[in-house]
PDB file of C-alpha atoms in Angstrom:
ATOM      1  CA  UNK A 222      88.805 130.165  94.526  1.00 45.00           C
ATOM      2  CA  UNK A 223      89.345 127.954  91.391  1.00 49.00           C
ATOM      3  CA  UNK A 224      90.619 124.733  93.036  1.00 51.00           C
ATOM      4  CA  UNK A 225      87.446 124.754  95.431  1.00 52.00           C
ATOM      5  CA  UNK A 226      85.258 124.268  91.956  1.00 59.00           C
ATOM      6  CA  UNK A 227      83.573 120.972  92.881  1.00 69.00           C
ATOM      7  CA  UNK A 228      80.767 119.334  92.765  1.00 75.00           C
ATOM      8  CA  UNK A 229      77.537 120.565  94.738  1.00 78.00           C
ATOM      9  CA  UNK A 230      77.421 118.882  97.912  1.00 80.00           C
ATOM     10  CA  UNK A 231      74.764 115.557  97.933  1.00 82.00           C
ATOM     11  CA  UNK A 232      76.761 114.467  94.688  1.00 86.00           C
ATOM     12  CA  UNK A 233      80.127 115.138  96.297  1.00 86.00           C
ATOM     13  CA  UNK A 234      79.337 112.864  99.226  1.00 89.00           C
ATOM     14  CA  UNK A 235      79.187 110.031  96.737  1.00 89.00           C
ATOM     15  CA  UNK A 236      81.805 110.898  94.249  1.00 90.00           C
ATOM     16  CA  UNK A 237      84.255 110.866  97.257  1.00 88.00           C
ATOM     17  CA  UNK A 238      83.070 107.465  98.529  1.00 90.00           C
ATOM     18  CA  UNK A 239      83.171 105.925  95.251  1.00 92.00           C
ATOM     19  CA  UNK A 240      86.509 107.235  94.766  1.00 91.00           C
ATOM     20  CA  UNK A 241      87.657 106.260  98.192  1.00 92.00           C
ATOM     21  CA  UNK A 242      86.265 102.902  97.742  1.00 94.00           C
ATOM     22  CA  UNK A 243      88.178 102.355  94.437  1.00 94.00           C
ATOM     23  CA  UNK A 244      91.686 103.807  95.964  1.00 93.00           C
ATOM     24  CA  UNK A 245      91.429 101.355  98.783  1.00 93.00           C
ATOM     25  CA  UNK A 246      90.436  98.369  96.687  1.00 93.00           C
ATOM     26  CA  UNK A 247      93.553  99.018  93.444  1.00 94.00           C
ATOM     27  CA  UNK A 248      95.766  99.670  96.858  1.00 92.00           C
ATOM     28  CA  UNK A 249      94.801  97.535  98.959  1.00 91.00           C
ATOM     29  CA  UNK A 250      95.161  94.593  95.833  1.00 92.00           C
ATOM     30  CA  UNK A 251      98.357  95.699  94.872  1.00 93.00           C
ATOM     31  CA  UNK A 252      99.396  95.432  98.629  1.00 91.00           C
ATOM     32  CA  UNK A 253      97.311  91.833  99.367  1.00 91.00           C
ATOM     33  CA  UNK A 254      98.783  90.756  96.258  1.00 91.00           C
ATOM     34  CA  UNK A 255     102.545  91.115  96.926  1.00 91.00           C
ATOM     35  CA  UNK A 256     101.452  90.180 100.637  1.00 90.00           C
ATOM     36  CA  UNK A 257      99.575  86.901  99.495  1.00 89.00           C
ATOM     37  CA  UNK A 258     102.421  85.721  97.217  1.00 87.00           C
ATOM     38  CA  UNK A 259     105.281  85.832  99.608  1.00 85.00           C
ATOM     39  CA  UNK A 260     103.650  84.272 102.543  1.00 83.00           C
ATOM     40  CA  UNK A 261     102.467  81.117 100.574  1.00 83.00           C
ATOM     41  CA  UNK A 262     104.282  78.156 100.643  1.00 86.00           C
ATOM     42  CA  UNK A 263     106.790  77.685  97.770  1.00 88.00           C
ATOM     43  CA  UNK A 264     106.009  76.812  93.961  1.00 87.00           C
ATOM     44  CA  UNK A 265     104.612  79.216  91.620  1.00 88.00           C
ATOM     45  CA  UNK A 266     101.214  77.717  91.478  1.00 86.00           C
ATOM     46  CA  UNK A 267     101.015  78.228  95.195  1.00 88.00           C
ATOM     47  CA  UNK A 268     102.356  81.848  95.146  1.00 88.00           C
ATOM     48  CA  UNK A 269      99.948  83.039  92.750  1.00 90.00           C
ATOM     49  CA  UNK A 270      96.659  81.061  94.517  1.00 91.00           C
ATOM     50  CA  UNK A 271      97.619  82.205  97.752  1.00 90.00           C
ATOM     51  CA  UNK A 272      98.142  85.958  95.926  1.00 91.00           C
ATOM     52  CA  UNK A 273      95.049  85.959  94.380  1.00 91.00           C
ATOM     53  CA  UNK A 274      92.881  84.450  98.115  1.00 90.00           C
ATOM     54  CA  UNK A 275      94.505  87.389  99.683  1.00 90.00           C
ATOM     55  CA  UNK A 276      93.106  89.800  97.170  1.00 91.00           C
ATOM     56  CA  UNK A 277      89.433  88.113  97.150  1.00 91.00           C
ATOM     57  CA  UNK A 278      89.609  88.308 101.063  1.00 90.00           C
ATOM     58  CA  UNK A 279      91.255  91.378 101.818  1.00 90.00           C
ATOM     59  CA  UNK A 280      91.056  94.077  98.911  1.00 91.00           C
ATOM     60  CA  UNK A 281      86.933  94.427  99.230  1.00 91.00           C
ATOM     61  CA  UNK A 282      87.472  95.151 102.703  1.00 93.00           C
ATOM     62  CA  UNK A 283      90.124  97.558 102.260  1.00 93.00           C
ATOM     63  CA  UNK A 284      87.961  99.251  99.674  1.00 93.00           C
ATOM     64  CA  UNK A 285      85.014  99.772 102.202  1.00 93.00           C
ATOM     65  CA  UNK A 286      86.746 101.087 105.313  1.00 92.00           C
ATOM     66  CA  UNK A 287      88.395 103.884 102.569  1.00 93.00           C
ATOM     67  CA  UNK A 288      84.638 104.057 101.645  1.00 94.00           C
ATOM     68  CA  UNK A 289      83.259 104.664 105.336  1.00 94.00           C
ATOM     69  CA  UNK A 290      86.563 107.319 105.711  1.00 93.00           C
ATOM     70  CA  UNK A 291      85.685 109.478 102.181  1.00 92.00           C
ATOM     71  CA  UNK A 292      82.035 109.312 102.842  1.00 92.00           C
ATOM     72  CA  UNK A 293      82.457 110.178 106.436  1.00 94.00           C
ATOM     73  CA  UNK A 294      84.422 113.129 105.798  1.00 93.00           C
ATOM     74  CA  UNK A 295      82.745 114.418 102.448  1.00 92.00           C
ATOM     75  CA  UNK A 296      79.887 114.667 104.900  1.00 93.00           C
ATOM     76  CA  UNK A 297      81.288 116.604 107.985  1.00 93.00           C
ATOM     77  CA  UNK A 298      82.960 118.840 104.846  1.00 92.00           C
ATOM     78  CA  UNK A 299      79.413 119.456 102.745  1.00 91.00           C
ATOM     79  CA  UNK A 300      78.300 120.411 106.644  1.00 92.00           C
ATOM     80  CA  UNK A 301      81.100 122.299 107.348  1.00 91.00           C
ATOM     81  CA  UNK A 302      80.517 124.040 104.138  1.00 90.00           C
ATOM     82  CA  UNK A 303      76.503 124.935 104.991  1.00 90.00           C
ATOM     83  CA  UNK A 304      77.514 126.070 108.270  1.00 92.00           C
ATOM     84  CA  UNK A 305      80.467 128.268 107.735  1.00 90.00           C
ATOM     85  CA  UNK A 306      79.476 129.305 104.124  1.00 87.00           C
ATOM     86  CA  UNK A 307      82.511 129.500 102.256  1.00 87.00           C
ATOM     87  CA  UNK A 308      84.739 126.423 101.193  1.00 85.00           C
ATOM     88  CA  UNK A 309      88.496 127.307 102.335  1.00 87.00           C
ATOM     89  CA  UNK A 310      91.194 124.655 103.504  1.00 88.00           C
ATOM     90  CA  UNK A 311      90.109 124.558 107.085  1.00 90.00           C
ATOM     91  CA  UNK A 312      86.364 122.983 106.426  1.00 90.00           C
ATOM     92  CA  UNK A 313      89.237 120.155 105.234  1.00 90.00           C
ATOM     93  CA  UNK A 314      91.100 120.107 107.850  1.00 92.00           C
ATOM     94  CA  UNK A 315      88.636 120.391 110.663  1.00 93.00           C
ATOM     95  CA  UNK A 316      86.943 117.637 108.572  1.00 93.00           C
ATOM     96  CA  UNK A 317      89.754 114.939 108.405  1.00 93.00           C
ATOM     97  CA  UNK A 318      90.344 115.689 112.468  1.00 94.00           C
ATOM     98  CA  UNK A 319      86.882 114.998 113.090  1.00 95.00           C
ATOM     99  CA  UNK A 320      86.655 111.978 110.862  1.00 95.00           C
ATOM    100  CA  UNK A 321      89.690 110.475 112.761  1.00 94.00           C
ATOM    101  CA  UNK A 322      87.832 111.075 115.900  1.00 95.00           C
ATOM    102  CA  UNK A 323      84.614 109.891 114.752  1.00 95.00           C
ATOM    103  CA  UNK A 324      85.682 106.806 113.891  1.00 93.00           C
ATOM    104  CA  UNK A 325      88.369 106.279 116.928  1.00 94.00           C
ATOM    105  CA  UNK A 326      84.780 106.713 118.616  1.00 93.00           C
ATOM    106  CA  UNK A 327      85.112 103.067 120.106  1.00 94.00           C
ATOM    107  CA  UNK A 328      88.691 103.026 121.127  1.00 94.00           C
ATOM    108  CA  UNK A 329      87.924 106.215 123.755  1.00 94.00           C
ATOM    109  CA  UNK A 330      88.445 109.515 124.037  1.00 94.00           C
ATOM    110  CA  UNK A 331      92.426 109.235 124.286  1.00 95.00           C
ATOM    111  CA  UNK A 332      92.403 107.203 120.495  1.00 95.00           C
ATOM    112  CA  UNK A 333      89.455 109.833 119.432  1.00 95.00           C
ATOM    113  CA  UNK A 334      92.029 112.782 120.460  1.00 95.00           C
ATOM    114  CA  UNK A 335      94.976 111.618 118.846  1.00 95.00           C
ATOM    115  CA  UNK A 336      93.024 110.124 115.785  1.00 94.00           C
ATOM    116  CA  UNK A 337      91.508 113.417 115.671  1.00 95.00           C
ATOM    117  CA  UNK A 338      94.964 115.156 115.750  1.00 95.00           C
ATOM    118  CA  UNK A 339      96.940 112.912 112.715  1.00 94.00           C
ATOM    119  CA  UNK A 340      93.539 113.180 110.710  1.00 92.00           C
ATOM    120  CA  UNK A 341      94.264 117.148 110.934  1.00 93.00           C
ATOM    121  CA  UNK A 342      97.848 117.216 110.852  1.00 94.00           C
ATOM    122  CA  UNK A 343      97.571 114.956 107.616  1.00 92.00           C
ATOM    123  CA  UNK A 344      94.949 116.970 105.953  1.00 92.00           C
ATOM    124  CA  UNK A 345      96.804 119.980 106.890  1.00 92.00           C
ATOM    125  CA  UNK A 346      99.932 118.950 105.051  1.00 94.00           C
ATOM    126  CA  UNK A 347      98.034 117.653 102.104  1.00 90.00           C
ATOM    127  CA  UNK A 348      96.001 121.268 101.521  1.00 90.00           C
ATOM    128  CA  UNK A 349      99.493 123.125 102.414  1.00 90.00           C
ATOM    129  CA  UNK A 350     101.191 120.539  99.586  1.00 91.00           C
ATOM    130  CA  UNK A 351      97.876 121.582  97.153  1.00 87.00           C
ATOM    131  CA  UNK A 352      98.106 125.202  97.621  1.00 87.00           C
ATOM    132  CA  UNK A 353     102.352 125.301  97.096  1.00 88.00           C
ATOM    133  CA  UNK A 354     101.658 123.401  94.088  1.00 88.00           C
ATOM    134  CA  UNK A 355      98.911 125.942  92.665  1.00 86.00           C
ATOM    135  CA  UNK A 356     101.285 128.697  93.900  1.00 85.00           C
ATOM    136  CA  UNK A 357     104.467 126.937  92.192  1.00 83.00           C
ATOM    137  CA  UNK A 358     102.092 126.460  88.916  1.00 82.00           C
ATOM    138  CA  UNK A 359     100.768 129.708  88.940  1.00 79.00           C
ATOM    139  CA  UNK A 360     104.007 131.281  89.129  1.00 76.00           C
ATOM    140  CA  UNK A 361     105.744 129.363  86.062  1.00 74.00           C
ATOM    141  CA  UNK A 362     102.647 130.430  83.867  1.00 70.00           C
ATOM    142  CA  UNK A 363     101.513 133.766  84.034  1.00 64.00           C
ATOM    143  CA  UNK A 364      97.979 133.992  83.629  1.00 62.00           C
ATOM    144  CA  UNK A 365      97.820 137.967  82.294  1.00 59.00           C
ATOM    145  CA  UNK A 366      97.340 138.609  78.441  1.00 61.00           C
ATOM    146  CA  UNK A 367     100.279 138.365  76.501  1.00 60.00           C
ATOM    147  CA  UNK A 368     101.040 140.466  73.320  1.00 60.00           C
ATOM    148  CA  UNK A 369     102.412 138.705  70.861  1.00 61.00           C
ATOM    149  CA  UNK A 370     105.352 140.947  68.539  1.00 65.00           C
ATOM    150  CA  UNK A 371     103.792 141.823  65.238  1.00 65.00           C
ATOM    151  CA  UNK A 372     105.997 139.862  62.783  1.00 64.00           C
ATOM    152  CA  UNK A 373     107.940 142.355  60.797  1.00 63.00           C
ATOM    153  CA  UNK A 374     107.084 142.892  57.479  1.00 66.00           C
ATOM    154  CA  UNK A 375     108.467 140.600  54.486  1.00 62.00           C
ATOM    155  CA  UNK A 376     111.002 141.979  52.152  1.00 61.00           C
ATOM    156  CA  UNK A 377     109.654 142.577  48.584  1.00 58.00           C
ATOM    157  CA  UNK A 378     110.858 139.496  46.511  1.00 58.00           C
ATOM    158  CA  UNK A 379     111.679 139.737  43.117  1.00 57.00           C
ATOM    159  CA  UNK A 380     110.834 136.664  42.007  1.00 57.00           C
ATOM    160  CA  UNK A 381     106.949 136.702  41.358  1.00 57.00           C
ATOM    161  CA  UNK A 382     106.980 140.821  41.594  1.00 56.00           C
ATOM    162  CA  UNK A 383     105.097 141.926  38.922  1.00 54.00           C
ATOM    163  CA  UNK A 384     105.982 145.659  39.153  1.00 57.00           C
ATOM    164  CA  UNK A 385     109.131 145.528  37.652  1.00 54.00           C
ATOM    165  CA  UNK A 386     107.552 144.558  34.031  1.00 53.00           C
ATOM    166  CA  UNK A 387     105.510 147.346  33.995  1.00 55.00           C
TER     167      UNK A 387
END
């Protein structure tokens, strides 16, 4: 399968955090920002200083627990992927449920169960939303050879035709 093309596994583990790390710190700023801003007290000076102390504070954080969640579950997937030996949409499923539960380790075993079931169910939408797509894509642009018509052939002009002088 095409859309499983990725990198090989030990460099997939990091891509994934760093990506993970820099979705959750752009979010999570975006988010601290508008957050910061409306609960400071009033003036414009204030807004933006209390905007901008959110974001110190809270976007880094943000960014590492996305970190600890893609690195997390690019590992149980590269493992997943050793032990199964083929890369299909359930090594990412199975991965995001155990993830959830993995890290609702603390909580118990009734957070780690129903962690582990929204990490599936939302991985399991967002591979069922990947492969529509593909399948929607795939169906607008057909991927066999296409012939192109030979042009038909241009009509003898008689300006710049030669012939007819000799």
């Amino acid at each position: 399968m095409e859309e499983y093309a990725r990198e090989p596994c030990p460099w997939r583990i990091v891509d994934d955090c760093g990506g993970a790390f820099t979705m959750g710190v752009i979010g999570g700023g975006v988010f601290q920002a508008v957050k910061g801003f409306r609960n400071s007290p009033a003036g414009m000076n204030h807004r933006l200083r209390g905007s901008l102390t959110a974001i110190r504070t809270r976007a880094p954080q943000l960014g590492g627990s996305f970190a600890v969640w893609g690195g997390l579950f690019s590992m149980i997937d590269c493992g997943l992927v050793k032990v199964r030996g083929k890369e299909d949409p359930w090594n990412s499923i199975t991965s995001g449920a155990m993830t959830g539960a993995i890290l609702a380790a603390r909580n118990g075993p009734v957070a780690m169960v129903g962690s582990a079931a929204m990490g599936g169910i939302l991985l399991a939408l967002i591979e069922g939303a990947g492969i529509l797509l593909t399948r929607f894509a795939s169906s607008q642009f057909p991927t066999g050879p296409q012939l192109a018509e030979e042009p038909a052939p241009m009509p003898a002009s008689s300006f710049g035709d030669y012939r007819q002088y000799q």
